[in-house]
Short mmCIF file of C-alpha atoms in Angstrom, two decimals:
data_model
loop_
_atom_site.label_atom_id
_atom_site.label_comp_id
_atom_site.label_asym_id
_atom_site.label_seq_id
_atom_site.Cartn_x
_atom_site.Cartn_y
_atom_site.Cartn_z
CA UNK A 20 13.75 -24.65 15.58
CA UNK A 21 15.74 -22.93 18.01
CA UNK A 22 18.95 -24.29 18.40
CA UNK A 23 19.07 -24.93 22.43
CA UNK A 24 16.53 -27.07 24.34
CA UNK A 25 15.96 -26.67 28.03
CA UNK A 26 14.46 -29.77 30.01
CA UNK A 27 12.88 -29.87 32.21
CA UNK A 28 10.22 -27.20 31.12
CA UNK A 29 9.26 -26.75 34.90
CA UNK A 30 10.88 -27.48 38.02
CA UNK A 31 9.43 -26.68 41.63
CA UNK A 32 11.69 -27.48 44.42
CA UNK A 33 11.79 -26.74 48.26
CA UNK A 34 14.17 -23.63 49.50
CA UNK A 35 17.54 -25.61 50.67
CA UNK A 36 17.18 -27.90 47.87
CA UNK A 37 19.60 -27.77 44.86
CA UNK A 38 17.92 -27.36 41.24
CA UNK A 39 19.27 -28.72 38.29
CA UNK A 40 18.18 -27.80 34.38
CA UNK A 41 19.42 -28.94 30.94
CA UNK A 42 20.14 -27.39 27.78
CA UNK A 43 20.89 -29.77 24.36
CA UNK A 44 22.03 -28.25 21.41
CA UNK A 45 22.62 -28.80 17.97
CA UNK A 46 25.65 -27.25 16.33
CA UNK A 47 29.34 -26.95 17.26
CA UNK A 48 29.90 -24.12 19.88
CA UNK A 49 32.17 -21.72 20.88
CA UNK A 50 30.25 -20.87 23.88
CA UNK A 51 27.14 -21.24 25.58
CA UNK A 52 25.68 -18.61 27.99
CA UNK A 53 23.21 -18.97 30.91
CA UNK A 54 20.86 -16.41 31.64
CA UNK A 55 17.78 -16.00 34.13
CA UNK A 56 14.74 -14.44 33.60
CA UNK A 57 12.41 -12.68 36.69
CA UNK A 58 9.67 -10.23 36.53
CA UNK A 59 12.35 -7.89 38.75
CA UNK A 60 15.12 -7.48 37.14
CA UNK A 61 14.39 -8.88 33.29
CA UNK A 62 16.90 -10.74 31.51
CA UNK A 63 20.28 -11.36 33.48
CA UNK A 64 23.73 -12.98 32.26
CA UNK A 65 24.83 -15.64 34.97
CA UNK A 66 28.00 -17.14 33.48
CA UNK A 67 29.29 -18.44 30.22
CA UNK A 68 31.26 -21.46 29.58
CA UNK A 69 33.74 -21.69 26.66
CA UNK A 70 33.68 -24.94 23.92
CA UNK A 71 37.30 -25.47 26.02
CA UNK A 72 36.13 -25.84 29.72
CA UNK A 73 34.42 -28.74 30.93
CA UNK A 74 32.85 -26.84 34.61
CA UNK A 75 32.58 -24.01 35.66
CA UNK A 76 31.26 -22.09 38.75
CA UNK A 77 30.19 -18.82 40.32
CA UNK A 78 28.94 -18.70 43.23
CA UNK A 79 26.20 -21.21 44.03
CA UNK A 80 25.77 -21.80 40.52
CA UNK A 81 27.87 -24.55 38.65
CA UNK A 82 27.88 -25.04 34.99
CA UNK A 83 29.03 -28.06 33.19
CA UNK A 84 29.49 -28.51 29.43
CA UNK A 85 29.76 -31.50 27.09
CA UNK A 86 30.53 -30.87 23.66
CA UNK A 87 30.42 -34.60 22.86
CA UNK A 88 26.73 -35.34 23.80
CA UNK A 89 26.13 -30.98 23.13
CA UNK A 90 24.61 -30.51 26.65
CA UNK A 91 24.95 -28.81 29.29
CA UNK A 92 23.71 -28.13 32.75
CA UNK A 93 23.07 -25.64 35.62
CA UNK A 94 23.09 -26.42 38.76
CA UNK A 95 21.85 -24.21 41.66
CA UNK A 96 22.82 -25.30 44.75
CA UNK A 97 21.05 -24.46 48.44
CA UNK A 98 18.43 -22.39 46.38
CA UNK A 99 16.29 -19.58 47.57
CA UNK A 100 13.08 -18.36 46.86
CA UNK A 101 14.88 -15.18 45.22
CA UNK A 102 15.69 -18.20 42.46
CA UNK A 103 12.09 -18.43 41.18
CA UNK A 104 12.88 -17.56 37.50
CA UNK A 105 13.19 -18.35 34.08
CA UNK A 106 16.30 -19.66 33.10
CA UNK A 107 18.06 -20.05 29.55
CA UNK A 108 20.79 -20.86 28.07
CA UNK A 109 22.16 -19.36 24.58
CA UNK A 110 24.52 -20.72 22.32
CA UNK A 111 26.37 -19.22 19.38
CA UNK A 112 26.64 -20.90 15.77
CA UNK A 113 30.46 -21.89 16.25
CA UNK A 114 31.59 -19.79 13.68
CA UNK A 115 32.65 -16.99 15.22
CA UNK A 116 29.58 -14.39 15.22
CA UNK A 117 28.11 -13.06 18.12
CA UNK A 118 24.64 -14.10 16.96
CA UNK A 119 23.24 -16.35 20.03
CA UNK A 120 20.49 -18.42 19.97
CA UNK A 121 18.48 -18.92 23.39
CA UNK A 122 16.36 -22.19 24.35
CA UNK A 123 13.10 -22.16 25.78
CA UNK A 124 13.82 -22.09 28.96
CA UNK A 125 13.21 -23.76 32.11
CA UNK A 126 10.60 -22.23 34.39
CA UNK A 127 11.82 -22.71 38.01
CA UNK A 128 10.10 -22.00 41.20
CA UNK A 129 11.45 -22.27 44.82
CA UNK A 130 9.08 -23.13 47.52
CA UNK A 131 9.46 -20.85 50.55
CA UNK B 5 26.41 3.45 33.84
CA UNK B 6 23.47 3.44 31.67
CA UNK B 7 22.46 0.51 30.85
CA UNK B 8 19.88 -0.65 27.65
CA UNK B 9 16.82 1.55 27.14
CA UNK B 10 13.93 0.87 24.97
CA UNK B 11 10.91 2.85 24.47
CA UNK B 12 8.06 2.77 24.56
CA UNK B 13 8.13 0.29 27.20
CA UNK B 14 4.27 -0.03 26.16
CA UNK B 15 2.61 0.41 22.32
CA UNK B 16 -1.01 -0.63 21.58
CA UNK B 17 -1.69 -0.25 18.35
CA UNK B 18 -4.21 -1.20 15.75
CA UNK B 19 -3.78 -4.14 12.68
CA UNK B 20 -2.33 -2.54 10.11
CA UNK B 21 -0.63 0.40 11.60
CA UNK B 22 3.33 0.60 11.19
CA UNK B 23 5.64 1.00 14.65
CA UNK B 24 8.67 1.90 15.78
CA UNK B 25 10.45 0.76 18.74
CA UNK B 26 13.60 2.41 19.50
CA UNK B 27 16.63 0.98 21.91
CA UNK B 28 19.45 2.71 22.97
CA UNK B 29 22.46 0.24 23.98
CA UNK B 30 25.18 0.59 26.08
CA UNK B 31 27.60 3.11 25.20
CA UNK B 32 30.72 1.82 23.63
CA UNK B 33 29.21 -1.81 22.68
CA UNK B 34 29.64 -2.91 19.58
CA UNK B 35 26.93 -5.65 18.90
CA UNK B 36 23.10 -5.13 19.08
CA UNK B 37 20.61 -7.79 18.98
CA UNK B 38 16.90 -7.74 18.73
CA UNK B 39 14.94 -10.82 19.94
CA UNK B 40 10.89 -11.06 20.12
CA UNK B 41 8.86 -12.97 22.91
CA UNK B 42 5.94 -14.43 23.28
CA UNK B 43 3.79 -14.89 26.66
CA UNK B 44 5.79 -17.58 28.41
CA UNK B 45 7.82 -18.89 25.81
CA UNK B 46 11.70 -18.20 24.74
CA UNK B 47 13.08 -15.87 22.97
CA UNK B 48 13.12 -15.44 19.27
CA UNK B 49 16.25 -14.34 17.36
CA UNK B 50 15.69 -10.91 14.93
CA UNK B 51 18.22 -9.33 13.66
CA UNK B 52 21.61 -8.53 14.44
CA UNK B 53 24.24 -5.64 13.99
CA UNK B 54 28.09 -6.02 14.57
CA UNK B 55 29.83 -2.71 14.30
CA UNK B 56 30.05 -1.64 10.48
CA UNK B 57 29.67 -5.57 9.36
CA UNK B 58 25.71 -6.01 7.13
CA UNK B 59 23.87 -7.03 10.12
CA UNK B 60 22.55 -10.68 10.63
CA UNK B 61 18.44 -10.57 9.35
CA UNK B 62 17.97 -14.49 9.34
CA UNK B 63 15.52 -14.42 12.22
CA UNK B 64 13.35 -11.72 10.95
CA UNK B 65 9.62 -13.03 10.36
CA UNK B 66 8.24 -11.45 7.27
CA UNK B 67 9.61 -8.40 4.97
CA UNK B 68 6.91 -6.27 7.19
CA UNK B 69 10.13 -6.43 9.98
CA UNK B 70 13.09 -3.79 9.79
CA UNK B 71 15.84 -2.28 11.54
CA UNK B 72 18.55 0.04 11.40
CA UNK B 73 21.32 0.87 13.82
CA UNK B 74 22.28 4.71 13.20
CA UNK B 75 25.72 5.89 14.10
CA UNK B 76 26.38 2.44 15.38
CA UNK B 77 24.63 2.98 18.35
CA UNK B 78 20.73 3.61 18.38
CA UNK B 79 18.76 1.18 16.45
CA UNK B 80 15.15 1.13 15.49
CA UNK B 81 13.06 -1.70 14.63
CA UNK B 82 9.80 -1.20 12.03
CA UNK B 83 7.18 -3.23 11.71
CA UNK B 84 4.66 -2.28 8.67
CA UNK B 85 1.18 -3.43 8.66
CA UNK B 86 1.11 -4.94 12.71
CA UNK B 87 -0.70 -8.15 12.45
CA UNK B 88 -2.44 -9.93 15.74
CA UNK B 89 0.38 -12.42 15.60
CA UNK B 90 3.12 -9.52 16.20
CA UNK B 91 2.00 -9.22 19.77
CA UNK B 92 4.94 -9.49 22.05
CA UNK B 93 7.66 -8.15 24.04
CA UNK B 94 10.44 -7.41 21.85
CA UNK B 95 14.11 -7.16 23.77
CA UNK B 96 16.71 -5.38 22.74
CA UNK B 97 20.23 -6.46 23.97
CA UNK B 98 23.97 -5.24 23.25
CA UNK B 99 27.20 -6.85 24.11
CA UNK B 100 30.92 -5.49 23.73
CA UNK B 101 33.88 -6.50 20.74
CA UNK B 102 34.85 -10.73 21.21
CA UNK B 103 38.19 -11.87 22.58
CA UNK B 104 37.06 -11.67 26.67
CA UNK B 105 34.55 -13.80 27.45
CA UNK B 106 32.62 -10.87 29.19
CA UNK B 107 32.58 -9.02 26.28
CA UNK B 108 30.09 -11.92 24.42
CA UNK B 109 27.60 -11.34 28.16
CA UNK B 110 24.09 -9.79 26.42
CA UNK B 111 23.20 -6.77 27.83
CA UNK B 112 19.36 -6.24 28.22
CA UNK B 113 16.87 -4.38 28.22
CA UNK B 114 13.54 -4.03 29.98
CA UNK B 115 11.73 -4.54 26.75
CA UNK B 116 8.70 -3.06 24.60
CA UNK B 117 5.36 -4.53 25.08
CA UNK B 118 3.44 -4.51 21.70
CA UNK B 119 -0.43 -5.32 20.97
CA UNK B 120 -2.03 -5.41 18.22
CA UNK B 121 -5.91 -5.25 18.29
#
């Protein structure tokens, strides 16, 4: 099973609102990546957070980790319609390899 | 820079017949990784490499998947005797040495769309 879970599967929202998603996990981390997904520009890195931080931002996005309940969230605040995506996050094993394991994703689409 | 290129970015191809989809990373990086994925769902961990380290095959389906990474840069993935179920777009991604956090970011690219009929 894959190691990260995204919820909610689908989100629509209105343009101006903010958009939150959720990724659970399973193992010990060292980090945990988000990435987004459009038909555009394929798959993009947005920002990884280290096992070490607790928040994190760029931008309008803000990303907040805990490595006690192994979630995490994305928030996207004042969203646009340039948001609609696909939006994952990816986690590596915790022992030190680069081999990442992505969730499936949270399909989000902003309302114009 | 250049970034990721995989060809073909399309491949139909009968059940049965073997393929080969080649990626080219980003010059310099040191990890590849080769991920499959089906109409709207996530992506599915292949394979992979890490410089001159035996590369990671614990997501690879069936012994009818390879790859190789030649030179430690271009990489090829094989699969013998295409099935229906192989049908996907399979990503190739590559990602610089550890120790910054930007060098763990996944590079990608656009992707190979594979049928099988």
């Amino acid at each position: 099973s894959q190691q990260g879970e995204e919820d909610p599967q689908a989100l629509s929202i209105q343009e101006g609102e903010n958009a939150t998603m959720n990724c659970s996990y399973k193992t010990s981390i060292n980090n945990l990546q988000w990435y987004r997904q459009n038909s555009g520009r394929g798959l993009v890195h947005l920002i990884l957070i280290r096992s070490n931080e607790r928040e994190k931002h760029s931008g309008r996005l803000r990303v907040t980790l805990d490595t006690s309940k192994k979630s995490s969230s994305l928030l996207i605040t004042a969203s646009r319609a340039a948001d609609t995506a696909s939006y994952f996050c990816a986690t590596d094993g915790g022992s030190g390899t680069y081999k990442y394991i992505f969730g499936t994703g949270t399909r989000l689409k902003v309302l114009a | 820079g250049a970034g990721v290129s995989q060809s073909p970015s399309n491949k139909v191809t009968e059940k049965g017949k073997d393929v080969e989809l080649r990626c080219d990373p980003i010059s310099g990086h040191t990890a590849l990784y080769w991920y499959r994925q089906s109409l709207g769902q996530g992506l599915e961990f292949l394979i992979y490499f890490q410089g001159n380290s035996a590369p990671d095959k614990s997501g690879l389906p069936s012994d009818r998947f390879s790859a190789e990474r030649t030179g430690g840069s271009v990489s090829t993935l094989t699969i013998q005797r295409t099935q229906q179920e192989d049908s996907a777009v399979y990503l190739c991604a590559s990602s610089g040495t550890g120790g910054l956090a930007t060098s763990y970011e996944q590079y990608f690219g656009p992707g190979t769309r594979l049928t099988v009929t």
